Coordinates of C-alpha atoms in Angstrom, one line a residue:
M1 CA 15.7 -43.3 45.4
K2 CA 19.2 -44.8 45.1
P3 CA 20.5 -47.3 47.6
S4 CA 22.1 -46.0 50.8
A5 CA 25.1 -48.3 50.6
R6 CA 27.1 -49.8 47.7
P7 CA 29.6 -52.6 47.9
L8 CA 33.3 -52.0 47.2
P9 CA 34.0 -52.8 43.6
R10 CA 36.1 -55.9 42.8
V11 CA 37.2 -54.9 39.4
L12 CA 40.9 -54.4 38.8
V13 CA 42.1 -51.8 36.4
A14 CA 44.7 -52.6 33.8
S15 CA 47.8 -50.6 33.3
T16 CA 50.0 -48.5 31.0
S17 CA 51.8 -45.1 31.0
L18 CA 51.9 -41.7 29.2
L19 CA 53.9 -38.5 28.2
L20 CA 54.1 -35.0 26.8
L21 CA 55.3 -33.2 23.6
T22 CA 55.4 -30.3 21.2
G23 CA 52.3 -28.2 20.2
V24 CA 50.4 -29.0 17.0
V25 CA 47.1 -28.0 15.4
F26 CA 44.8 -30.6 14.1
A27 CA 41.5 -30.4 12.2
V28 CA 38.3 -32.0 13.6
V29 CA 35.7 -33.3 11.2
S30 CA 32.4 -34.7 12.6
G31 CA 29.8 -36.7 10.9
T32 CA 29.1 -40.2 9.7
R33 CA 31.0 -40.3 6.5
P34 CA 33.7 -42.9 5.8
A35 CA 36.7 -42.4 8.0
E36 CA 38.8 -39.4 7.0
A37 CA 42.3 -38.7 7.9
A38 CA 43.4 -35.4 9.5
T39 CA 47.2 -34.9 9.0
V40 CA 49.7 -34.0 11.7
G41 CA 53.1 -33.6 10.1
A42 CA 53.7 -36.9 8.3
G43 CA 51.2 -38.7 10.5
S44 CA 47.4 -38.6 10.7
Y45 CA 44.4 -39.7 12.8
T46 CA 40.8 -40.4 11.8
T47 CA 38.0 -37.9 12.4
T48 CA 35.1 -40.4 12.2
P49 CA 34.4 -43.3 14.6
V50 CA 35.9 -46.7 13.8
G51 CA 34.9 -48.4 17.1
P52 CA 32.8 -48.2 20.2
L53 CA 32.5 -44.7 21.7
P54 CA 32.3 -43.7 25.4
N55 CA 28.9 -44.7 26.7
G56 CA 26.7 -44.3 29.7
C57 CA 23.3 -42.8 30.5
G58 CA 21.0 -41.3 27.9
S59 CA 22.7 -39.9 24.8
I60 CA 26.0 -39.3 26.5
S61 CA 28.0 -41.1 23.8
T62 CA 27.4 -38.2 21.4
S63 CA 26.4 -35.6 24.0
P64 CA 28.8 -35.7 26.9
R65 CA 27.5 -32.4 28.2
Q66 CA 24.1 -33.9 28.7
F67 CA 24.6 -33.6 32.5
A68 CA 26.3 -30.2 32.4
T69 CA 24.4 -27.0 32.7
A70 CA 24.4 -24.5 29.8
D71 CA 26.8 -22.2 31.7
A72 CA 29.3 -24.9 32.6
P73 CA 32.9 -24.2 31.5
P74 CA 33.5 -24.5 27.8
G75 CA 36.1 -26.8 26.1
A76 CA 36.7 -30.5 26.5
V77 CA 34.8 -32.2 29.3
P78 CA 37.0 -33.5 32.2
T79 CA 37.1 -37.2 32.9
N80 CA 39.1 -39.4 35.3
D81 CA 38.4 -37.2 38.3
W82 CA 37.3 -37.8 41.9
W83 CA 33.9 -36.3 40.9
S84 CA 33.5 -37.8 37.4
S85 CA 30.4 -39.9 38.2
L86 CA 28.4 -36.6 38.4
L87 CA 29.1 -35.6 34.8
F88 CA 30.0 -39.0 33.1
K89 CA 26.9 -40.8 34.4
R90 CA 27.0 -44.6 33.9
T91 CA 25.5 -46.3 37.0
D92 CA 23.3 -43.6 38.5
C93 CA 21.6 -41.7 35.7
A94 CA 20.0 -39.1 37.9
Y95 CA 22.6 -38.3 40.5
S96 CA 26.1 -39.6 41.2
E97 CA 28.1 -42.1 43.2
P98 CA 29.6 -40.9 46.4
L99 CA 32.1 -38.1 45.8
H100 CA 35.1 -38.5 48.1
A101 CA 36.6 -35.0 48.5
H102 CA 38.3 -35.4 51.9
P103 CA 38.0 -34.5 54.6
L104 CA 34.3 -34.9 53.7
S105 CA 32.6 -37.3 51.3
Y106 CA 29.4 -36.2 49.6
D107 CA 26.5 -37.8 47.7
T108 CA 23.9 -36.2 45.6
F109 CA 20.1 -36.8 46.0
G110 CA 17.0 -35.2 44.6
D111 CA 16.5 -33.1 47.7
G112 CA 20.1 -32.0 48.2
L113 CA 23.7 -32.9 49.1
G114 CA 24.6 -35.6 51.6
F115 CA 27.7 -35.3 53.9
S116 CA 29.8 -38.1 55.4
A117 CA 32.7 -37.7 57.7
N118 CA 33.1 -41.4 58.4
S119 CA 36.5 -42.2 60.0
T120 CA 35.8 -45.8 60.9
P121 CA 37.3 -48.2 58.4
S122 CA 35.8 -51.5 57.3
I123 CA 38.7 -54.0 57.0
S124 CA 38.6 -57.5 55.4
G125 CA 41.0 -60.1 54.2
T126 CA 44.0 -61.6 55.9
A127 CA 47.5 -60.5 56.9
T128 CA 49.1 -62.9 54.3
G129 CA 46.5 -62.9 51.6
V130 CA 44.5 -60.2 49.9
G131 CA 43.4 -57.5 52.3
E132 CA 41.4 -54.3 51.9
Y133 CA 40.1 -51.4 53.9
H134 CA 37.5 -48.8 53.0
Y135 CA 35.6 -46.0 54.6
P136 CA 32.1 -46.3 53.3
Y137 CA 29.8 -43.3 52.9
V138 CA 27.8 -43.0 56.1
E139 CA 25.5 -40.0 56.0
D140 CA 25.6 -37.4 58.8
I141 CA 23.5 -34.7 57.3
R142 CA 21.8 -33.7 54.1
V143 CA 21.7 -30.1 52.9
G144 CA 19.2 -28.7 50.5
V145 CA 16.2 -26.4 50.0
A146 CA 12.8 -27.0 51.5
G147 CA 10.6 -28.9 49.0
L148 CA 13.4 -29.5 46.5
A149 CA 12.8 -32.5 44.3
A150 CA 15.3 -32.3 41.4
P151 CA 14.9 -35.2 38.9
V152 CA 18.6 -34.9 38.0
V153 CA 21.8 -33.3 39.4
K154 CA 24.1 -31.7 36.9
A155 CA 27.6 -30.2 37.0
A156 CA 27.5 -26.4 36.7
D157 CA 31.2 -25.6 37.2
W158 CA 34.5 -27.2 37.7
T159 CA 38.1 -26.0 38.4
D160 CA 41.3 -27.8 39.2
W161 CA 40.0 -29.6 42.3
T162 CA 36.5 -28.4 42.9
V163 CA 33.1 -29.1 41.3
T164 CA 29.7 -27.4 41.6
P165 CA 26.7 -29.8 41.5
Y166 CA 23.4 -28.1 40.5
W167 CA 19.8 -29.0 41.4
S168 CA 16.6 -27.6 39.9
D169 CA 13.0 -28.8 40.0
G170 CA 11.5 -25.9 38.2
S171 CA 10.6 -24.0 41.3
R172 CA 13.7 -24.3 43.5
T173 CA 17.4 -24.4 42.8
L174 CA 20.6 -25.3 44.7
R175 CA 24.3 -24.8 43.8
A176 CA 27.0 -26.4 46.0
T177 CA 30.7 -26.0 45.5
I178 CA 32.8 -28.8 47.1
G179 CA 36.4 -29.8 46.6
H180 CA 39.5 -31.6 47.8
G181 CA 40.8 -30.3 51.1
L182 CA 37.8 -28.0 51.7
P183 CA 36.1 -28.4 55.1
F184 CA 33.4 -26.1 53.8
A185 CA 30.7 -26.7 51.3
Y186 CA 29.3 -23.5 49.8
F187 CA 25.7 -23.1 48.8
Q188 CA 23.4 -20.8 46.8
A189 CA 19.7 -21.5 47.0
T190 CA 16.5 -20.1 45.5
G191 CA 12.8 -20.9 45.9
G192 CA 12.7 -21.9 49.5
N193 CA 14.4 -22.0 52.9
A194 CA 17.8 -23.5 53.3
R195 CA 17.5 -26.8 55.1
I196 CA 19.9 -29.1 57.0
T197 CA 18.5 -32.5 57.9
V198 CA 20.4 -34.5 60.4
T199 CA 20.6 -38.3 60.2
G200 CA 20.0 -39.4 63.8
S201 CA 19.7 -37.3 66.9
P202 CA 21.7 -34.1 66.8
T203 CA 23.1 -32.2 69.8
V204 CA 22.9 -28.5 69.2
W205 CA 25.7 -26.8 71.1
A206 CA 25.3 -23.3 69.5
N207 CA 22.4 -21.4 68.0
D208 CA 23.2 -17.8 67.8
G209 CA 21.6 -15.8 65.0
P210 CA 23.1 -16.9 61.7
T211 CA 25.3 -19.6 63.2
I212 CA 24.2 -23.0 64.3
G213 CA 26.6 -25.6 65.7
F214 CA 25.7 -29.2 66.2
S215 CA 27.1 -32.7 66.7
V216 CA 26.0 -35.9 65.0
H217 CA 27.8 -39.3 65.0
G218 CA 30.6 -37.8 66.9
H219 CA 31.3 -35.1 64.2
D220 CA 30.9 -31.3 64.8
Y221 CA 29.3 -29.2 62.0
V222 CA 28.5 -25.5 61.8
G223 CA 25.9 -23.9 59.5
Y224 CA 26.6 -20.3 58.6
A225 CA 23.7 -18.2 57.3
P226 CA 24.1 -14.5 56.2
S227 CA 24.1 -11.7 58.6
G228 CA 20.6 -10.9 60.0
A229 CA 19.4 -14.5 59.4
S230 CA 18.7 -17.2 62.0
W231 CA 18.1 -21.0 62.2
T232 CA 14.9 -22.6 63.3
V233 CA 15.3 -26.0 64.9
S234 CA 12.6 -28.7 64.6
G235 CA 13.9 -32.0 65.8
G236 CA 16.6 -33.1 63.4
T237 CA 15.8 -30.4 60.8
F238 CA 17.3 -26.9 60.8
S239 CA 16.0 -24.3 58.4
S240 CA 16.7 -20.6 57.6
T241 CA 15.2 -18.0 55.3
L242 CA 18.8 -16.7 54.8
N243 CA 17.4 -13.3 55.3
G244 CA 16.5 -13.3 51.7
R245 CA 20.2 -13.4 50.6
G246 CA 20.3 -16.9 49.1
Y247 CA 23.7 -18.1 50.3
F248 CA 25.1 -20.1 53.1
S249 CA 27.9 -22.5 54.0
V250 CA 28.3 -25.6 56.1
A251 CA 31.6 -26.7 57.6
L252 CA 33.0 -29.8 59.4
L253 CA 35.2 -28.8 62.3
P254 CA 38.5 -30.6 63.1
T255 CA 37.4 -31.7 66.5
T256 CA 37.4 -35.0 68.4
S257 CA 35.3 -36.4 71.3
G258 CA 37.9 -35.0 73.6
T259 CA 37.9 -31.4 72.3
P260 CA 36.8 -29.0 75.1
A261 CA 33.7 -27.0 74.4
A262 CA 35.6 -23.7 74.6
D263 CA 38.0 -24.9 71.9
R264 CA 35.2 -26.1 69.7
A265 CA 33.5 -22.7 70.0
A266 CA 36.8 -21.0 69.2
L267 CA 37.2 -23.1 66.0
A268 CA 33.6 -22.2 65.0
G269 CA 34.5 -18.6 65.4
T270 CA 37.7 -18.9 63.4
Y271 CA 36.0 -20.7 60.6
G272 CA 33.2 -18.2 60.7
R273 CA 35.5 -15.4 59.6
Y274 CA 35.8 -17.2 56.2
A275 CA 32.3 -18.7 56.0
H276 CA 31.0 -16.3 53.5
A277 CA 34.3 -16.0 51.5
H278 CA 33.2 -18.7 49.1
V279 CA 35.8 -20.6 47.2
T280 CA 34.8 -20.3 43.5
G281 CA 37.9 -21.5 41.8
T282 CA 41.1 -23.4 42.3
R283 CA 44.3 -23.4 40.2
V284 CA 47.7 -25.2 40.3
S285 CA 50.9 -23.8 39.0
Y286 CA 54.4 -25.4 39.2
A287 CA 58.0 -24.5 38.5
Y288 CA 61.0 -26.8 38.1
D289 CA 64.5 -25.5 38.8
P290 CA 67.1 -27.7 37.2
A291 CA 69.9 -26.0 39.2
T292 CA 68.5 -27.2 42.5
S293 CA 66.4 -30.1 41.2
R294 CA 63.4 -28.8 43.1
V295 CA 59.7 -28.6 42.0
T296 CA 57.7 -25.8 43.6
T297 CA 53.9 -26.2 43.4
T298 CA 51.4 -23.5 44.2
Y299 CA 47.8 -24.4 45.1
A300 CA 45.7 -21.2 44.7
F301 CA 42.1 -20.5 45.6
T302 CA 39.8 -17.9 44.1
V303 CA 37.5 -16.5 46.8
T304 CA 34.3 -14.6 46.3
A305 CA 33.1 -12.6 49.3
R306 CA 29.3 -13.0 49.6
E307 CA 29.5 -10.6 52.5
G308 CA 32.3 -8.9 54.3
T309 CA 35.8 -8.4 52.9
A310 CA 37.6 -11.7 53.6
T311 CA 39.6 -13.0 50.6
Q312 CA 41.1 -16.0 52.4
T313 CA 39.7 -19.4 53.3
V314 CA 40.4 -22.6 55.3
V315 CA 42.0 -25.6 53.6
S316 CA 43.3 -29.0 54.7
L317 CA 46.3 -30.7 53.2
Y318 CA 47.0 -34.3 52.4
P319 CA 50.2 -35.9 53.9
H320 CA 52.2 -35.6 50.7
Q321 CA 51.4 -31.9 50.8
W322 CA 51.9 -30.9 54.4
K323 CA 55.2 -32.9 54.5
A324 CA 56.5 -30.7 51.7
L325 CA 54.8 -27.4 52.9
T326 CA 56.8 -24.2 52.8
G327 CA 56.0 -20.8 54.2
A328 CA 53.0 -21.7 56.3
T329 CA 52.2 -23.5 59.6
P330 CA 49.1 -25.6 60.1
I331 CA 47.0 -25.2 63.2
A332 CA 47.1 -27.8 66.0
Q333 CA 43.8 -29.5 65.0
S334 CA 43.6 -31.9 62.0
Y335 CA 41.1 -34.1 60.2
P336 CA 41.2 -37.9 59.7
S337 CA 40.8 -39.2 56.2
A338 CA 41.2 -42.3 54.1
R339 CA 44.6 -41.0 53.0
G340 CA 45.8 -40.2 56.5
T341 CA 45.9 -37.0 58.7
M342 CA 44.9 -33.8 56.9
K343 CA 46.5 -30.7 58.5
V344 CA 44.7 -27.4 58.4
L345 CA 45.6 -23.9 57.2
T346 CA 43.4 -21.0 58.1
G347 CA 43.3 -17.5 56.5
V348 CA 45.1 -18.5 53.2
S349 CA 44.5 -17.8 49.6
Q350 CA 47.2 -20.2 48.5
F351 CA 49.9 -22.5 49.8
R352 CA 53.1 -23.9 48.3
T353 CA 55.0 -27.2 48.5
A354 CA 58.7 -27.9 47.5
M355 CA 59.8 -31.4 46.5
A356 CA 63.0 -32.8 45.3
F357 CA 63.3 -34.4 41.8
H358 CA 65.9 -37.1 42.0
G359 CA 66.2 -37.6 38.2
V360 CA 65.4 -40.5 35.9
L361 CA 67.4 -42.7 33.6
P362 CA 66.4 -44.2 30.2
E363 CA 68.2 -47.3 31.3
L364 CA 70.5 -48.5 34.1
P365 CA 74.2 -48.3 33.1
A366 CA 76.1 -51.5 32.2
V367 CA 78.3 -51.5 35.3
G368 CA 78.2 -55.2 36.4
D369 CA 77.6 -56.9 33.1
G370 CA 79.9 -54.9 30.7
A371 CA 82.6 -57.6 30.6
G372 CA 83.4 -61.2 31.3
T373 CA 81.0 -64.1 31.4
D374 CA 78.1 -61.9 32.4
R375 CA 78.7 -59.9 29.3
T376 CA 78.7 -63.0 27.2
T377 CA 75.5 -64.2 28.7
L378 CA 73.9 -60.8 28.2
G379 CA 75.0 -60.8 24.5
S380 CA 73.4 -64.2 24.0
L381 CA 70.1 -63.1 25.7
L382 CA 70.0 -60.0 23.5
A383 CA 70.7 -61.9 20.3
A384 CA 67.8 -64.3 21.1
E385 CA 65.4 -61.2 21.0
R386 CA 66.7 -59.8 17.8
A387 CA 64.1 -61.4 15.5
N388 CA 61.1 -60.4 17.6
P389 CA 62.0 -57.5 20.0
M390 CA 58.4 -56.5 20.7
D391 CA 57.1 -60.0 21.4
Q392 CA 53.7 -58.5 21.1
R393 CA 50.9 -60.4 22.9
G394 CA 47.9 -58.5 21.5
G395 CA 46.9 -55.9 18.9
D396 CA 45.2 -53.3 21.1
T397 CA 46.7 -50.1 22.5
Y398 CA 47.7 -51.6 25.8
W399 CA 49.4 -54.7 24.5
T400 CA 51.0 -52.9 21.6
G401 CA 52.3 -50.4 24.2
K402 CA 53.7 -53.3 26.3
G403 CA 55.5 -54.5 23.2
L404 CA 56.8 -51.1 22.4
G405 CA 58.1 -50.7 25.9
R406 CA 59.9 -54.1 25.7
A407 CA 61.6 -53.1 22.4
A408 CA 62.6 -49.7 23.9
R409 CA 64.3 -51.4 26.8
L410 CA 66.1 -53.9 24.6
A411 CA 67.3 -51.0 22.3
E412 CA 68.7 -49.1 25.3
I413 CA 70.4 -52.1 26.8
A414 CA 71.8 -53.3 23.5
D415 CA 73.2 -49.8 22.8
L416 CA 74.9 -49.7 26.2
V417 CA 76.9 -52.9 25.5
G418 CA 77.5 -52.3 21.8
E419 CA 75.0 -54.9 20.4
T420 CA 74.1 -52.6 17.5
A421 CA 72.4 -55.2 15.4
V422 CA 69.9 -56.0 18.3
R423 CA 69.6 -52.3 19.0
D424 CA 68.8 -51.5 15.4
S425 CA 66.3 -54.4 15.1
A426 CA 64.4 -53.1 18.1
L427 CA 64.5 -49.5 16.8
D428 CA 63.1 -50.7 13.4
A429 CA 60.3 -52.5 15.2
I430 CA 59.4 -49.4 17.2
R431 CA 59.6 -47.2 14.1
G432 CA 57.4 -49.5 12.1
S433 CA 54.8 -49.9 14.8
L434 CA 54.5 -46.3 15.8
T435 CA 54.5 -45.1 12.2
N436 CA 51.6 -47.5 11.5
W437 CA 49.6 -46.4 14.5
F438 CA 50.3 -42.8 13.7
T439 CA 49.0 -43.1 10.1
A440 CA 45.2 -43.3 9.4
S441 CA 44.3 -44.2 5.9
G442 CA 40.8 -43.8 4.4
G443 CA 38.6 -46.7 5.4
E444 CA 41.1 -48.1 7.9
T445 CA 39.5 -49.3 11.1
G446 CA 42.4 -50.6 13.2
Q447 CA 45.9 -49.6 14.5
L448 CA 45.1 -46.0 14.3
F449 CA 43.8 -43.1 16.5
Y450 CA 40.4 -41.4 16.4
Y451 CA 39.8 -37.9 17.8
D452 CA 36.3 -37.4 19.3
Q453 CA 35.5 -33.7 19.2
N454 CA 32.5 -34.1 21.5
W455 CA 34.5 -35.7 24.3
G456 CA 37.8 -34.0 23.5
T457 CA 39.7 -37.3 23.5
L458 CA 42.0 -39.4 21.3
I459 CA 41.1 -43.1 21.3
G460 CA 43.3 -45.8 19.9
Y461 CA 41.6 -48.7 18.2
P462 CA 41.6 -51.6 18.9
A463 CA 41.0 -50.4 22.4
S464 CA 41.1 -52.5 25.6
Y465 CA 40.3 -52.4 29.3
G466 CA 37.6 -49.8 28.7
S467 CA 39.9 -47.2 27.0
D468 CA 37.2 -46.5 24.5
Q469 CA 33.8 -46.9 26.2
E470 CA 34.9 -45.8 29.6
L471 CA 37.9 -43.7 28.8
N472 CA 40.0 -45.7 31.2
D473 CA 43.8 -45.9 31.4
H474 CA 44.9 -43.6 28.6
H475 CA 48.0 -42.6 30.6
F476 CA 48.8 -46.3 31.0
H477 CA 48.4 -47.3 27.4
Y478 CA 49.8 -44.2 25.7
G479 CA 52.8 -43.9 28.1
Y480 CA 54.4 -46.8 26.5
F481 CA 54.0 -45.2 23.1
V482 CA 55.6 -42.0 24.3
A483 CA 58.4 -43.8 26.1
A484 CA 59.2 -45.8 23.0
A485 CA 59.1 -42.7 20.8
A486 CA 61.6 -41.0 23.2
T487 CA 64.0 -43.9 22.7
L488 CA 63.6 -43.8 19.0
A489 CA 64.1 -40.0 19.0
K490 CA 67.5 -40.4 20.5
F491 CA 68.7 -42.5 17.5
D492 CA 66.4 -41.1 14.8
P493 CA 65.7 -37.4 15.6
A494 CA 64.3 -36.7 12.1
W495 CA 61.5 -39.2 12.7
A496 CA 60.6 -37.4 16.0
A497 CA 60.4 -33.9 14.4
T498 CA 57.1 -32.1 14.7
D499 CA 56.7 -32.1 11.0
R500 CA 57.2 -35.8 10.9
Y501 CA 55.7 -37.9 13.7
G502 CA 56.5 -35.8 16.8
G503 CA 53.1 -34.1 16.5
M504 CA 51.3 -37.3 16.9
V505 CA 53.3 -38.2 20.0
D506 CA 52.3 -34.8 21.4
L507 CA 48.6 -35.5 20.8
L508 CA 48.9 -38.7 22.9
I509 CA 50.5 -36.7 25.7
R510 CA 47.9 -34.0 25.5
D511 CA 45.0 -36.5 25.6
A512 CA 46.2 -38.2 28.7
D513 CA 47.6 -35.2 30.5
N514 CA 47.2 -32.0 28.6
Y515 CA 49.9 -29.7 29.9
D516 CA 48.7 -26.6 28.0
R517 CA 45.7 -24.7 29.6
T518 CA 45.2 -22.8 26.3
D519 CA 44.5 -26.0 24.4
S520 CA 40.8 -26.6 24.7
R521 CA 40.9 -29.7 22.6
F522 CA 41.7 -31.8 25.7
P523 CA 41.0 -31.3 29.4
Y524 CA 43.8 -30.0 31.5
L525 CA 45.8 -32.9 33.1
R526 CA 42.9 -35.4 32.4
D527 CA 44.3 -38.4 34.3
F528 CA 46.1 -36.6 37.1
D529 CA 44.3 -35.5 40.3
I530 CA 46.1 -32.3 41.0
Y531 CA 45.3 -32.1 44.7
A532 CA 45.4 -35.8 45.5
G533 CA 48.8 -36.0 43.8
H534 CA 48.3 -39.1 41.6
D535 CA 46.5 -40.4 38.6
W536 CA 43.0 -41.9 38.4
A537 CA 42.5 -44.8 36.0
S538 CA 38.7 -44.9 35.5
G539 CA 37.2 -42.4 33.1
H540 CA 33.8 -42.2 34.9
G541 CA 34.7 -43.2 38.5
S542 CA 31.3 -44.7 39.0
F543 CA 32.1 -46.7 42.1
A544 CA 30.8 -46.5 45.7
S545 CA 34.4 -46.1 46.8
G546 CA 35.2 -43.4 44.2
N547 CA 37.7 -43.5 41.4
N548 CA 40.7 -45.9 41.4
Q549 CA 44.2 -46.4 40.3
E550 CA 45.9 -49.8 40.3
S551 CA 49.2 -49.4 38.5
S552 CA 51.0 -46.6 40.2
S553 CA 54.2 -47.8 38.4
E554 CA 52.6 -47.3 35.0
G555 CA 51.5 -43.8 36.1
M556 CA 55.2 -43.2 36.9
N557 CA 56.1 -44.7 33.5
F558 CA 54.0 -42.1 31.9
A559 CA 55.6 -39.2 33.8
N560 CA 59.0 -40.6 33.1
A561 CA 58.1 -40.8 29.4
L562 CA 57.3 -37.1 29.3
I563 CA 60.6 -36.3 30.9
Q564 CA 62.5 -38.4 28.4
W565 CA 60.5 -37.1 25.4
G566 CA 60.8 -33.5 26.5
Q567 CA 64.5 -33.8 27.1
V568 CA 65.4 -35.5 23.8
T569 CA 63.2 -33.2 21.7
G570 CA 64.2 -30.0 23.6
N571 CA 60.7 -29.3 24.7
R572 CA 61.1 -27.8 28.2
E573 CA 57.3 -27.4 28.7
V574 CA 56.8 -31.2 28.3
R575 CA 59.9 -32.0 30.3
D576 CA 58.8 -29.8 33.2
A577 CA 55.3 -31.2 33.2
G578 CA 56.8 -34.6 33.4
V579 CA 59.0 -33.6 36.3
F580 CA 56.0 -32.1 38.1
L581 CA 53.9 -35.3 37.6
Y582 CA 56.8 -37.5 38.6
A583 CA 57.9 -35.8 41.8
T584 CA 54.3 -35.2 43.0
Q585 CA 53.2 -38.7 42.3
A586 CA 56.3 -40.2 43.8
A587 CA 55.4 -38.5 47.0
A588 CA 51.8 -39.7 46.8
I589 CA 52.8 -43.3 46.1
R590 CA 55.2 -43.2 49.1
E591 CA 52.3 -42.1 51.3
Y592 CA 49.2 -43.9 50.0
W593 CA 50.5 -47.1 48.3
F594 CA 53.5 -47.8 50.7
D595 CA 52.7 -45.8 53.8
V596 CA 56.5 -45.6 54.5
D597 CA 56.1 -43.7 57.7
D598 CA 53.5 -46.1 59.0
E599 CA 51.0 -43.3 59.6
N600 CA 48.2 -43.5 57.0
F601 CA 46.8 -47.0 56.8
P602 CA 44.2 -47.9 59.4
S603 CA 45.9 -49.3 62.6
A604 CA 44.2 -52.7 62.2
F605 CA 45.2 -53.1 58.6
E606 CA 47.9 -55.8 58.6
H607 CA 49.8 -54.9 55.4
S608 CA 52.7 -52.6 54.6
C609 CA 51.6 -51.7 51.1
V610 CA 48.6 -51.8 48.8
G611 CA 48.3 -52.4 45.1
M612 CA 45.2 -50.5 44.3
V613 CA 43.8 -47.2 45.8
W614 CA 40.2 -45.9 45.6
G615 CA 39.0 -42.5 46.7
T616 CA 38.1 -44.0 50.1
A617 CA 39.6 -47.5 50.0
A618 CA 42.7 -49.6 49.2
R619 CA 43.5 -53.2 48.5
T620 CA 46.7 -55.2 48.7
P621 CA 48.1 -57.3 46.0
P622 CA 48.1 -61.1 46.7
G623 CA 51.0 -62.1 48.9
S624 CA 52.0 -58.6 50.1
A625 CA 54.1 -58.3 53.2
P626 CA 52.4 -58.0 56.6
N627 CA 52.5 -54.6 58.3
R628 CA 55.5 -53.4 60.2
R629 CA 53.4 -52.6 63.3

């Protein structure tokens, strides 16, 4: 049995950014032959490994579907998600780390799915030094099947922001669909009675046929069995035959200790109307209108009626969503979460947000330093960089990216003030470095990219910060490559053509955040958590506090790079994907890294910003400002 509590990880995640591009087709060759090159325009990548592969439990390096069921969705396996530790097992080879969906957190065990609605933060550190808060997993209930003892829990399904863990011990099975914003968990069971086991002493406040309502640790839950079924109470265990139908759901109500009993019962009734309308899919779509500079995002739910005719559900929205909500009004009750208040919509099959896109610039204009002594000083500083514009500090993908980013900024600034020699030197450095990385020769083992067909990922070698073995930070690393390519494309459009090196840029974009759902070579929006509104850096997310993202700025650099590349190459699909990522993540950073409205951080947390966010935690950078409270 795995431990009941795990410490907050202390590992920081390195940073870089990422982008989008034009469509290409590339061949995939597997095997153990000497490295072969698959061509993409004038560029190429290798199709055989030249360095460490993603690793974890069992044979996952070469069989990433080891912990997926046979009927799991086809195509590239998703990584870098809030639930990735279930599929990309590294620390718990049987189950998963806690899965922080919000408003509930879950954990998987051999006998079922644990629920936590902990809203009491643990805060450490000082007001002037490093501080952190986290909401540890504290189990309220465990839901399963009587006698279930699964040796491993697999992933049976996943959609844009849901996942379906699956248990089997040969005699009994359990499927549970959980997701961001869902106050319900939806179950299908075989081989035994449904069972809810309460941690502690429950108070049962309703037990009427198929519905049982109870309180534990100050949280109100409701179990909904099919029509004709009932619940049997034995101490802290509730069980039901489900009237032989095999499905049920469990919901957390948006109540507090001060909620009147009549209001609680009314909420249980409202939720009950949708209890058997199981959410079986989620899907985002977005549209950017350049005329109004608005991004409209639709979050849609596929609902399967197990009984009745309801086709709607109940959802809760994060602050960055409800502050931009259009066409719907939340109910009065809400949920607390590690990200702040989550507001509730009932009876919906989708909701929409509308956000402003304020634009991006490749470089700030030369307003204050275009003439006079400042211009002279600037010219001297630029001239000093002409011989080594990249000033590269390492040969891996991250530090190469940093060098490319530096050269791109120098090229843009030099061009603004007419320092063409410096500009051209920087462009030459970018062109040479990118062309080298985008060309894989037979037998070459470094400064190239490798496509892993099993994982559906493009890995640059030399790798760093776990970008190979953990699939960390691809949007960080590759964002610099894409941004530099966008700068080069402005001055050398022939280099950026799809039949030259533009196709390789597009592969990097698709690897980090594939914008094309029809392209099964890479997972859709790998690094971007569609519902949470921001990227995740860890490929596996195997931490007690969930996945994490340190460098929100490098996430934005990636989104900006997509916009720049899409604009300069005329690729609206890439540009619009970049705008969606940029506007959405800007709103999320405002709420969860800076808490600009002073509403989301715990009241006792004495800081006004954080430098790293986990699924259920956050930490400040050293020396961050005290809170405004």
